[in-house]
Amino acid sequence: MDNHPHVSEPDDDQPRGREATFRIQLALDSVEFRPHAIDDPIPLGRQILNAGGLRPPEAFSLYTILPSGDFEDLRPDEEVDLRAKGAERFIAFSTDRLFRATLNGRPIVWGVAAIPEHALRVLSGISGDEEVYLEVRGGTDQLIPEGGSADLGGQGAECFITAPKPKLYVFIVNGVRYESNQRRLTGLQIKARVANWDPSHDLVLEGHGHDPDRVIADDESVELDVEHGPRRFSSVPKANFG
């Protein structure tokens, strides 16, 4: 006999002729939430799973994701009130082992040892202007890169936090785009970014509008945050400029 959980087409076990009035969002082992409809305003956990075609209900772990972002365990025979605002998002896991962590201080649960950065981003509700970090006590917090994942299989519960992305300042040297998280750079710092910089060349800042081009000394600081677009530089042999 096969006792493994499986996903089947959801049954419409509601009385015929009645239109489902409560809509829920249900995800399985991911944050890909799919819409489903339930007629019962106070369904049991097993009814939520059944709406998504997840059987038998005892083979799944089901959680309600509250408006605060907290996870709340929902047993198969436990009721949930869909009339409460924000009570319609659920996530189910088909694995026996669950991994626990915190995200901005709130507990989260995941069914796989590696949680994608995308899932952390969705669960935290952060904007594209923020990043997700693994909090490292006594060390440097570790950025979870876009498209990457974080390991939850270590000892203890991992802690994740979000923070605004550092602003990047763009400049161009010989047609090549560079980025810096520093608002000002010296001529020497700009040269250091360019691979195989020719020391017999000057770094020249191209003038904007009617401003003339000019040589930037190694110790001269250049403001990169300007309204007219990226600063543009070129490499010019010393004897050929001026």
PDB file of C-alpha atoms in Angstrom:
ATOM      1  CA  MET A   1       0.000   0.000   0.000  1.00  0.00           C
ATOM      2  CA  ASP A   2       1.351   3.413  -0.960  1.00  0.00           C
ATOM      3  CA  ASN A   3       1.259   5.747   2.069  1.00  0.00           C
ATOM      4  CA  HIS A   4       3.268   8.535   0.477  1.00  0.00           C
ATOM      5  CA  PRO A   5       1.631  11.941   0.211  1.00  0.00           C
ATOM      6  CA  HIS A   6       0.516  12.926  -3.225  1.00  0.00           C
ATOM      7  CA  VAL A   7      -1.045  15.824  -5.030  1.00  0.00           C
ATOM      8  CA  SER A   8      -4.266  15.176  -6.900  1.00  0.00           C
ATOM      9  CA  GLU A   9      -6.836  17.291  -8.574  1.00  0.00           C
ATOM     10  CA  PRO A  10      -8.753  19.130  -5.829  1.00  0.00           C
ATOM     11  CA  ASP A  11     -12.259  17.846  -5.224  1.00  0.00           C
ATOM     12  CA  ASP A  12     -15.205  20.153  -5.078  1.00  0.00           C
ATOM     13  CA  ASP A  13     -16.780  18.617  -1.991  1.00  0.00           C
ATOM     14  CA  GLN A  14     -19.070  21.585  -1.501  1.00  0.00           C
ATOM     15  CA  PRO A  15     -22.793  21.213  -2.169  1.00  0.00           C
ATOM     16  CA  ARG A  16     -23.636  21.490  -5.843  1.00  0.00           C
ATOM     17  CA  GLY A  17     -25.241  24.732  -6.891  1.00  0.00           C
ATOM     18  CA  ARG A  18     -23.394  26.750  -4.243  1.00  0.00           C
ATOM     19  CA  GLU A  19     -20.692  29.115  -5.341  1.00  0.00           C
ATOM     20  CA  ALA A  20     -17.460  29.155  -3.312  1.00  0.00           C
ATOM     21  CA  THR A  21     -17.150  32.513  -1.602  1.00  0.00           C
ATOM     22  CA  PHE A  22     -13.831  32.380   0.251  1.00  0.00           C
ATOM     23  CA  ARG A  23     -10.547  32.430  -1.635  1.00  0.00           C
ATOM     24  CA  ILE A  24      -7.273  31.210  -0.209  1.00  0.00           C
ATOM     25  CA  GLN A  25      -3.662  31.131  -1.397  1.00  0.00           C
ATOM     26  CA  LEU A  26      -1.911  27.787  -0.872  1.00  0.00           C
ATOM     27  CA  ALA A  27       1.734  26.895  -1.587  1.00  0.00           C
ATOM     28  CA  LEU A  28       3.411  23.488  -1.425  1.00  0.00           C
ATOM     29  CA  ASP A  29       7.111  23.280  -0.465  1.00  0.00           C
ATOM     30  CA  SER A  30       7.646  26.734  -2.009  1.00  0.00           C
ATOM     31  CA  VAL A  31       6.286  30.278  -2.079  1.00  0.00           C
ATOM     32  CA  GLU A  32       4.426  29.683  -5.337  1.00  0.00           C
ATOM     33  CA  PHE A  33       1.003  30.465  -3.916  1.00  0.00           C
ATOM     34  CA  ARG A  34      -1.935  29.252  -5.976  1.00  0.00           C
ATOM     35  CA  PRO A  35      -5.536  30.439  -5.608  1.00  0.00           C
ATOM     36  CA  HIS A  36      -8.264  28.073  -4.416  1.00  0.00           C
ATOM     37  CA  ALA A  37     -11.889  28.573  -3.390  1.00  0.00           C
ATOM     38  CA  ILE A  38     -13.674  27.263  -0.289  1.00  0.00           C
ATOM     39  CA  ASP A  39     -17.330  27.671   0.595  1.00  0.00           C
ATOM     40  CA  ASP A  40     -16.904  27.086   4.339  1.00  0.00           C
ATOM     41  CA  PRO A  41     -15.988  30.318   6.173  1.00  0.00           C
ATOM     42  CA  ILE A  42     -14.408  28.325   9.034  1.00  0.00           C
ATOM     43  CA  PRO A  43     -12.779  25.301   7.385  1.00  0.00           C
ATOM     44  CA  LEU A  44     -10.605  22.670   9.001  1.00  0.00           C
ATOM     45  CA  GLY A  45      -6.970  22.283   8.091  1.00  0.00           C
ATOM     46  CA  ARG A  46      -7.832  19.129   6.128  1.00  0.00           C
ATOM     47  CA  GLN A  47     -10.297  21.145   4.029  1.00  0.00           C
ATOM     48  CA  ILE A  48      -7.532  23.621   3.165  1.00  0.00           C
ATOM     49  CA  LEU A  49      -5.285  20.744   2.083  1.00  0.00           C
ATOM     50  CA  ASN A  50      -8.128  19.082   0.200  1.00  0.00           C
ATOM     51  CA  ALA A  51      -8.766  22.288  -1.727  1.00  0.00           C
ATOM     52  CA  GLY A  52      -5.215  22.006  -3.045  1.00  0.00           C
ATOM     53  CA  GLY A  53      -5.518  18.289  -3.769  1.00  0.00           C
ATOM     54  CA  LEU A  54      -3.085  17.343  -0.963  1.00  0.00           C
ATOM     55  CA  ARG A  55      -3.901  13.902   0.456  1.00  0.00           C
ATOM     56  CA  PRO A  56      -3.848  12.308   2.921  1.00  0.00           C
ATOM     57  CA  PRO A  57      -3.919  15.391   5.149  1.00  0.00           C
ATOM     58  CA  GLU A  58      -1.875  13.664   7.863  1.00  0.00           C
ATOM     59  CA  ALA A  59       1.062  13.464   5.442  1.00  0.00           C
ATOM     60  CA  PHE A  60       1.453  17.246   5.261  1.00  0.00           C
ATOM     61  CA  SER A  61       2.423  19.988   7.682  1.00  0.00           C
ATOM     62  CA  LEU A  62       0.208  23.024   7.196  1.00  0.00           C
ATOM     63  CA  TYR A  63       0.849  26.579   8.342  1.00  0.00           C
ATOM     64  CA  THR A  64      -1.106  29.784   8.181  1.00  0.00           C
ATOM     65  CA  ILE A  65       0.997  32.815   7.334  1.00  0.00           C
ATOM     66  CA  LEU A  66      -0.382  35.651   9.413  1.00  0.00           C
ATOM     67  CA  PRO A  67      -0.439  39.297   8.231  1.00  0.00           C
ATOM     68  CA  SER A  68       2.517  39.922  10.557  1.00  0.00           C
ATOM     69  CA  GLY A  69       4.520  37.308   8.634  1.00  0.00           C
ATOM     70  CA  ASP A  70       4.450  34.815  11.524  1.00  0.00           C
ATOM     71  CA  PHE A  71       3.839  31.110  10.849  1.00  0.00           C
ATOM     72  CA  GLU A  72       1.026  29.431  12.780  1.00  0.00           C
ATOM     73  CA  ASP A  73       0.684  25.645  12.806  1.00  0.00           C
ATOM     74  CA  LEU A  74      -2.704  24.401  11.573  1.00  0.00           C
ATOM     75  CA  ARG A  75      -3.570  20.778  12.382  1.00  0.00           C
ATOM     76  CA  PRO A  76      -5.907  18.752  10.106  1.00  0.00           C
ATOM     77  CA  ASP A  77      -8.802  18.957  12.591  1.00  0.00           C
ATOM     78  CA  GLU A  78      -8.163  22.541  13.629  1.00  0.00           C
ATOM     79  CA  GLU A  79     -10.409  25.350  12.420  1.00  0.00           C
ATOM     80  CA  VAL A  80      -9.317  28.578  10.769  1.00  0.00           C
ATOM     81  CA  ASP A  81     -11.595  31.588  10.352  1.00  0.00           C
ATOM     82  CA  LEU A  82     -11.349  32.862   6.774  1.00  0.00           C
ATOM     83  CA  ARG A  83     -13.503  35.835   7.709  1.00  0.00           C
ATOM     84  CA  ALA A  84     -10.547  37.296   9.609  1.00  0.00           C
ATOM     85  CA  LYS A  85      -8.575  39.730   7.483  1.00  0.00           C
ATOM     86  CA  GLY A  86      -5.275  38.269   6.301  1.00  0.00           C
ATOM     87  CA  ALA A  87      -6.155  34.687   7.226  1.00  0.00           C
ATOM     88  CA  GLU A  88      -6.125  33.344   3.685  1.00  0.00           C
ATOM     89  CA  ARG A  89      -2.463  32.507   2.980  1.00  0.00           C
ATOM     90  CA  PHE A  90      -1.239  28.978   3.713  1.00  0.00           C
ATOM     91  CA  ILE A  91       1.899  26.927   3.072  1.00  0.00           C
ATOM     92  CA  ALA A  92       2.143  23.140   3.239  1.00  0.00           C
ATOM     93  CA  PHE A  93       5.229  20.946   3.481  1.00  0.00           C
ATOM     94  CA  SER A  94       5.407  17.336   2.341  1.00  0.00           C
ATOM     95  CA  THR A  95       8.602  16.444   4.204  1.00  0.00           C
ATOM     96  CA  ASP A  96       8.863  14.876   7.651  1.00  0.00           C
ATOM     97  CA  ARG A  97      11.668  17.152   8.826  1.00  0.00           C
ATOM     98  CA  LEU A  98      11.028  20.872   9.198  1.00  0.00           C
ATOM     99  CA  PHE A  99      13.678  23.561   9.587  1.00  0.00           C
ATOM    100  CA  ARG A 100      13.096  26.612  11.726  1.00  0.00           C
ATOM    101  CA  ALA A 101      14.635  30.054  11.431  1.00  0.00           C
ATOM    102  CA  THR A 102      13.803  33.673  12.144  1.00  0.00           C
ATOM    103  CA  LEU A 103      13.320  36.442   9.615  1.00  0.00           C
ATOM    104  CA  ASN A 104      13.514  39.976  11.007  1.00  0.00           C
ATOM    105  CA  GLY A 105      12.863  38.450  14.423  1.00  0.00           C
ATOM    106  CA  ARG A 106       9.781  36.481  13.336  1.00  0.00           C
ATOM    107  CA  PRO A 107       9.836  32.650  13.315  1.00  0.00           C
ATOM    108  CA  ILE A 108       9.519  30.902   9.954  1.00  0.00           C
ATOM    109  CA  VAL A 109       9.360  27.236   8.996  1.00  0.00           C
ATOM    110  CA  TRP A 110      10.719  25.547   5.881  1.00  0.00           C
ATOM    111  CA  GLY A 111      10.575  21.974   4.620  1.00  0.00           C
ATOM    112  CA  VAL A 112      13.964  21.772   2.870  1.00  0.00           C
ATOM    113  CA  ALA A 113      17.478  22.258   4.260  1.00  0.00           C
ATOM    114  CA  ALA A 114      18.179  25.050   1.760  1.00  0.00           C
ATOM    115  CA  ILE A 115      15.819  28.013   1.507  1.00  0.00           C
ATOM    116  CA  PRO A 116      15.983  30.134  -1.669  1.00  0.00           C
ATOM    117  CA  GLU A 117      16.658  33.847  -1.421  1.00  0.00           C
ATOM    118  CA  HIS A 118      13.449  34.364  -3.385  1.00  0.00           C
ATOM    119  CA  ALA A 119      11.452  32.570  -0.688  1.00  0.00           C
ATOM    120  CA  LEU A 120      12.984  34.700   2.069  1.00  0.00           C
ATOM    121  CA  ARG A 121      12.191  37.803   0.036  1.00  0.00           C
ATOM    122  CA  VAL A 122       8.547  36.778  -0.468  1.00  0.00           C
ATOM    123  CA  LEU A 123       8.069  35.756   3.160  1.00  0.00           C
ATOM    124  CA  SER A 124       9.549  39.023   4.436  1.00  0.00           C
ATOM    125  CA  GLY A 125       7.541  41.113   1.981  1.00  0.00           C
ATOM    126  CA  ILE A 126      10.523  43.346   1.254  1.00  0.00           C
ATOM    127  CA  SER A 127      10.856  45.571  -1.780  1.00  0.00           C
ATOM    128  CA  GLY A 128      13.423  45.337  -4.546  1.00  0.00           C
ATOM    129  CA  ASP A 129      15.406  48.060  -2.787  1.00  0.00           C
ATOM    130  CA  GLU A 130      16.321  45.726   0.080  1.00  0.00           C
ATOM    131  CA  GLU A 131      18.559  42.696   0.482  1.00  0.00           C
ATOM    132  CA  VAL A 132      18.464  39.591   2.676  1.00  0.00           C
ATOM    133  CA  TYR A 133      21.340  38.722   5.008  1.00  0.00           C
ATOM    134  CA  LEU A 134      22.216  35.771   7.213  1.00  0.00           C
ATOM    135  CA  GLU A 135      22.977  37.281  10.601  1.00  0.00           C
ATOM    136  CA  VAL A 136      26.431  36.266  11.836  1.00  0.00           C
ATOM    137  CA  ARG A 137      26.919  36.980  15.517  1.00  0.00           C
ATOM    138  CA  GLY A 138      30.318  38.449  16.211  1.00  0.00           C
ATOM    139  CA  GLY A 139      31.109  38.599  12.494  1.00  0.00           C
ATOM    140  CA  THR A 140      30.034  40.127   9.209  1.00  0.00           C
ATOM    141  CA  ASP A 141      26.471  39.385   8.145  1.00  0.00           C
ATOM    142  CA  GLN A 142      26.397  37.249   4.992  1.00  0.00           C
ATOM    143  CA  LEU A 143      24.501  38.532   1.967  1.00  0.00           C
ATOM    144  CA  ILE A 144      22.174  35.964   0.390  1.00  0.00           C
ATOM    145  CA  PRO A 145      22.640  36.773  -3.308  1.00  0.00           C
ATOM    146  CA  GLU A 146      19.754  37.056  -5.717  1.00  0.00           C
ATOM    147  CA  GLY A 147      19.046  33.580  -7.069  1.00  0.00           C
ATOM    148  CA  GLY A 148      21.055  31.988  -4.254  1.00  0.00           C
ATOM    149  CA  SER A 149      19.984  30.060  -1.182  1.00  0.00           C
ATOM    150  CA  ALA A 150      20.831  29.694   2.495  1.00  0.00           C
ATOM    151  CA  ASP A 151      21.575  26.491   4.405  1.00  0.00           C
ATOM    152  CA  LEU A 152      19.205  25.748   7.293  1.00  0.00           C
ATOM    153  CA  GLY A 153      20.778  22.425   8.206  1.00  0.00           C
ATOM    154  CA  GLY A 154      23.289  23.705  10.741  1.00  0.00           C
ATOM    155  CA  GLN A 155      23.005  23.576  14.506  1.00  0.00           C
ATOM    156  CA  GLY A 156      20.424  25.924  15.927  1.00  0.00           C
ATOM    157  CA  ALA A 157      17.985  28.195  14.120  1.00  0.00           C
ATOM    158  CA  GLU A 158      19.458  30.570  11.565  1.00  0.00           C
ATOM    159  CA  CYS A 159      18.563  34.238  11.809  1.00  0.00           C
ATOM    160  CA  PHE A 160      17.900  36.342   8.707  1.00  0.00           C
ATOM    161  CA  ILE A 161      17.525  40.088   8.473  1.00  0.00           C
ATOM    162  CA  THR A 162      16.780  42.526   5.688  1.00  0.00           C
ATOM    163  CA  ALA A 163      18.428  45.855   4.995  1.00  0.00           C
ATOM    164  CA  PRO A 164      18.327  48.542   2.276  1.00  0.00           C
ATOM    165  CA  LYS A 165      20.606  47.891  -0.673  1.00  0.00           C
ATOM    166  CA  PRO A 166      23.643  50.184  -0.657  1.00  0.00           C
ATOM    167  CA  LYS A 167      23.388  52.826  -3.344  1.00  0.00           C
ATOM    168  CA  LEU A 168      25.721  52.234  -6.257  1.00  0.00           C
ATOM    169  CA  TYR A 169      27.349  55.046  -8.203  1.00  0.00           C
ATOM    170  CA  VAL A 170      28.129  54.433 -11.859  1.00  0.00           C
ATOM    171  CA  PHE A 171      31.081  55.801 -13.813  1.00  0.00           C
ATOM    172  CA  ILE A 172      32.518  54.956 -17.232  1.00  0.00           C
ATOM    173  CA  VAL A 173      36.159  54.627 -18.248  1.00  0.00           C
ATOM    174  CA  ASN A 174      37.025  54.145 -21.927  1.00  0.00           C
ATOM    175  CA  GLY A 175      33.445  53.071 -22.584  1.00  0.00           C
ATOM    176  CA  VAL A 176      33.405  50.429 -19.825  1.00  0.00           C
ATOM    177  CA  ARG A 177      30.832  50.720 -17.023  1.00  0.00           C
ATOM    178  CA  TYR A 178      31.985  50.513 -13.391  1.00  0.00           C
ATOM    179  CA  GLU A 179      30.083  50.706 -10.110  1.00  0.00           C
ATOM    180  CA  SER A 180      31.090  51.874  -6.648  1.00  0.00           C
ATOM    181  CA  ASN A 181      29.310  52.095  -3.319  1.00  0.00           C
ATOM    182  CA  GLN A 182      31.437  55.154  -2.546  1.00  0.00           C
ATOM    183  CA  ARG A 183      30.104  58.534  -3.578  1.00  0.00           C
ATOM    184  CA  ARG A 184      33.563  59.983  -4.176  1.00  0.00           C
ATOM    185  CA  LEU A 185      36.677  58.347  -5.603  1.00  0.00           C
ATOM    186  CA  THR A 186      40.177  59.652  -6.165  1.00  0.00           C
ATOM    187  CA  GLY A 187      41.882  59.468  -9.515  1.00  0.00           C
ATOM    188  CA  LEU A 188      44.093  56.688  -8.164  1.00  0.00           C
ATOM    189  CA  GLN A 189      41.084  54.681  -6.979  1.00  0.00           C
ATOM    190  CA  ILE A 190      39.436  55.016 -10.400  1.00  0.00           C
ATOM    191  CA  LYS A 191      42.609  53.878 -12.177  1.00  0.00           C
ATOM    192  CA  ALA A 192      42.825  50.885  -9.832  1.00  0.00           C
ATOM    193  CA  ARG A 193      39.464  49.657 -11.115  1.00  0.00           C
ATOM    194  CA  VAL A 194      40.722  49.513 -14.709  1.00  0.00           C
ATOM    195  CA  ALA A 195      42.554  46.320 -15.620  1.00  0.00           C
ATOM    196  CA  ASN A 196      46.028  46.858 -17.088  1.00  0.00           C
ATOM    197  CA  TRP A 197      45.978  50.616 -16.638  1.00  0.00           C
ATOM    198  CA  ASP A 198      48.861  52.181 -18.573  1.00  0.00           C
ATOM    199  CA  PRO A 199      50.868  54.310 -16.099  1.00  0.00           C
ATOM    200  CA  SER A 200      52.069  56.488 -18.975  1.00  0.00           C
ATOM    201  CA  HIS A 201      48.473  57.694 -19.461  1.00  0.00           C
ATOM    202  CA  ASP A 202      46.501  60.375 -17.676  1.00  0.00           C
ATOM    203  CA  LEU A 203      42.979  59.897 -16.382  1.00  0.00           C
ATOM    204  CA  VAL A 204      40.846  62.506 -18.119  1.00  0.00           C
ATOM    205  CA  LEU A 205      37.381  63.544 -16.987  1.00  0.00           C
ATOM    206  CA  GLU A 206      35.183  64.376 -19.946  1.00  0.00           C
ATOM    207  CA  GLY A 207      33.549  67.781 -19.560  1.00  0.00           C
ATOM    208  CA  HIS A 208      29.786  68.084 -19.403  1.00  0.00           C
ATOM    209  CA  GLY A 209      28.120  70.642 -21.657  1.00  0.00           C
ATOM    210  CA  HIS A 210      30.534  73.527 -22.218  1.00  0.00           C
ATOM    211  CA  ASP A 211      32.967  72.343 -19.534  1.00  0.00           C
ATOM    212  CA  PRO A 212      36.373  71.330 -20.922  1.00  0.00           C
ATOM    213  CA  ASP A 213      37.957  67.911 -20.445  1.00  0.00           C
ATOM    214  CA  ARG A 214      40.554  67.884 -17.679  1.00  0.00           C
ATOM    215  CA  VAL A 215      43.165  65.621 -16.147  1.00  0.00           C
ATOM    216  CA  ILE A 216      42.347  64.119 -12.750  1.00  0.00           C
ATOM    217  CA  ALA A 217      45.344  63.847 -10.438  1.00  0.00           C
ATOM    218  CA  ASP A 218      45.848  60.694  -8.398  1.00  0.00           C
ATOM    219  CA  ASP A 219      44.988  62.454  -5.145  1.00  0.00           C
ATOM    220  CA  GLU A 220      42.044  64.451  -6.543  1.00  0.00           C
ATOM    221  CA  SER A 221      38.597  63.367  -5.352  1.00  0.00           C
ATOM    222  CA  VAL A 222      35.787  63.224  -7.910  1.00  0.00           C
ATOM    223  CA  GLU A 223      32.082  63.411  -7.033  1.00  0.00           C
ATOM    224  CA  LEU A 224      30.227  60.556  -8.754  1.00  0.00           C
ATOM    225  CA  ASP A 225      26.682  61.494  -7.754  1.00  0.00           C
ATOM    226  CA  VAL A 226      25.825  64.065 -10.437  1.00  0.00           C
ATOM    227  CA  GLU A 227      22.489  64.894 -12.059  1.00  0.00           C
ATOM    228  CA  HIS A 228      23.594  64.705 -15.692  1.00  0.00           C
ATOM    229  CA  GLY A 229      24.337  60.975 -15.672  1.00  0.00           C
ATOM    230  CA  PRO A 230      27.467  58.870 -15.087  1.00  0.00           C
ATOM    231  CA  ARG A 231      30.865  60.538 -14.990  1.00  0.00           C
ATOM    232  CA  ARG A 232      32.861  59.627 -18.095  1.00  0.00           C
ATOM    233  CA  PHE A 233      36.618  59.210 -18.101  1.00  0.00           C
ATOM    234  CA  SER A 234      39.173  58.282 -20.708  1.00  0.00           C
ATOM    235  CA  SER A 235      42.786  57.186 -20.766  1.00  0.00           C
ATOM    236  CA  VAL A 236      44.972  59.608 -22.696  1.00  0.00           C
ATOM    237  CA  PRO A 237      48.780  59.494 -23.225  1.00  0.00           C
ATOM    238  CA  LYS A 238      50.358  62.215 -21.111  1.00  0.00           C
ATOM    239  CA  ALA A 239      52.131  63.854 -24.059  1.00  0.00           C
ATOM    240  CA  ASN A 240      48.908  64.073 -26.066  1.00  0.00           C
ATOM    241  CA  PHE A 241      46.785  66.010 -23.601  1.00  0.00           C
ATOM    242  CA  GLY A 242      46.935  69.681 -22.710  1.00  0.00           C
TER     243      GLY A 242
END
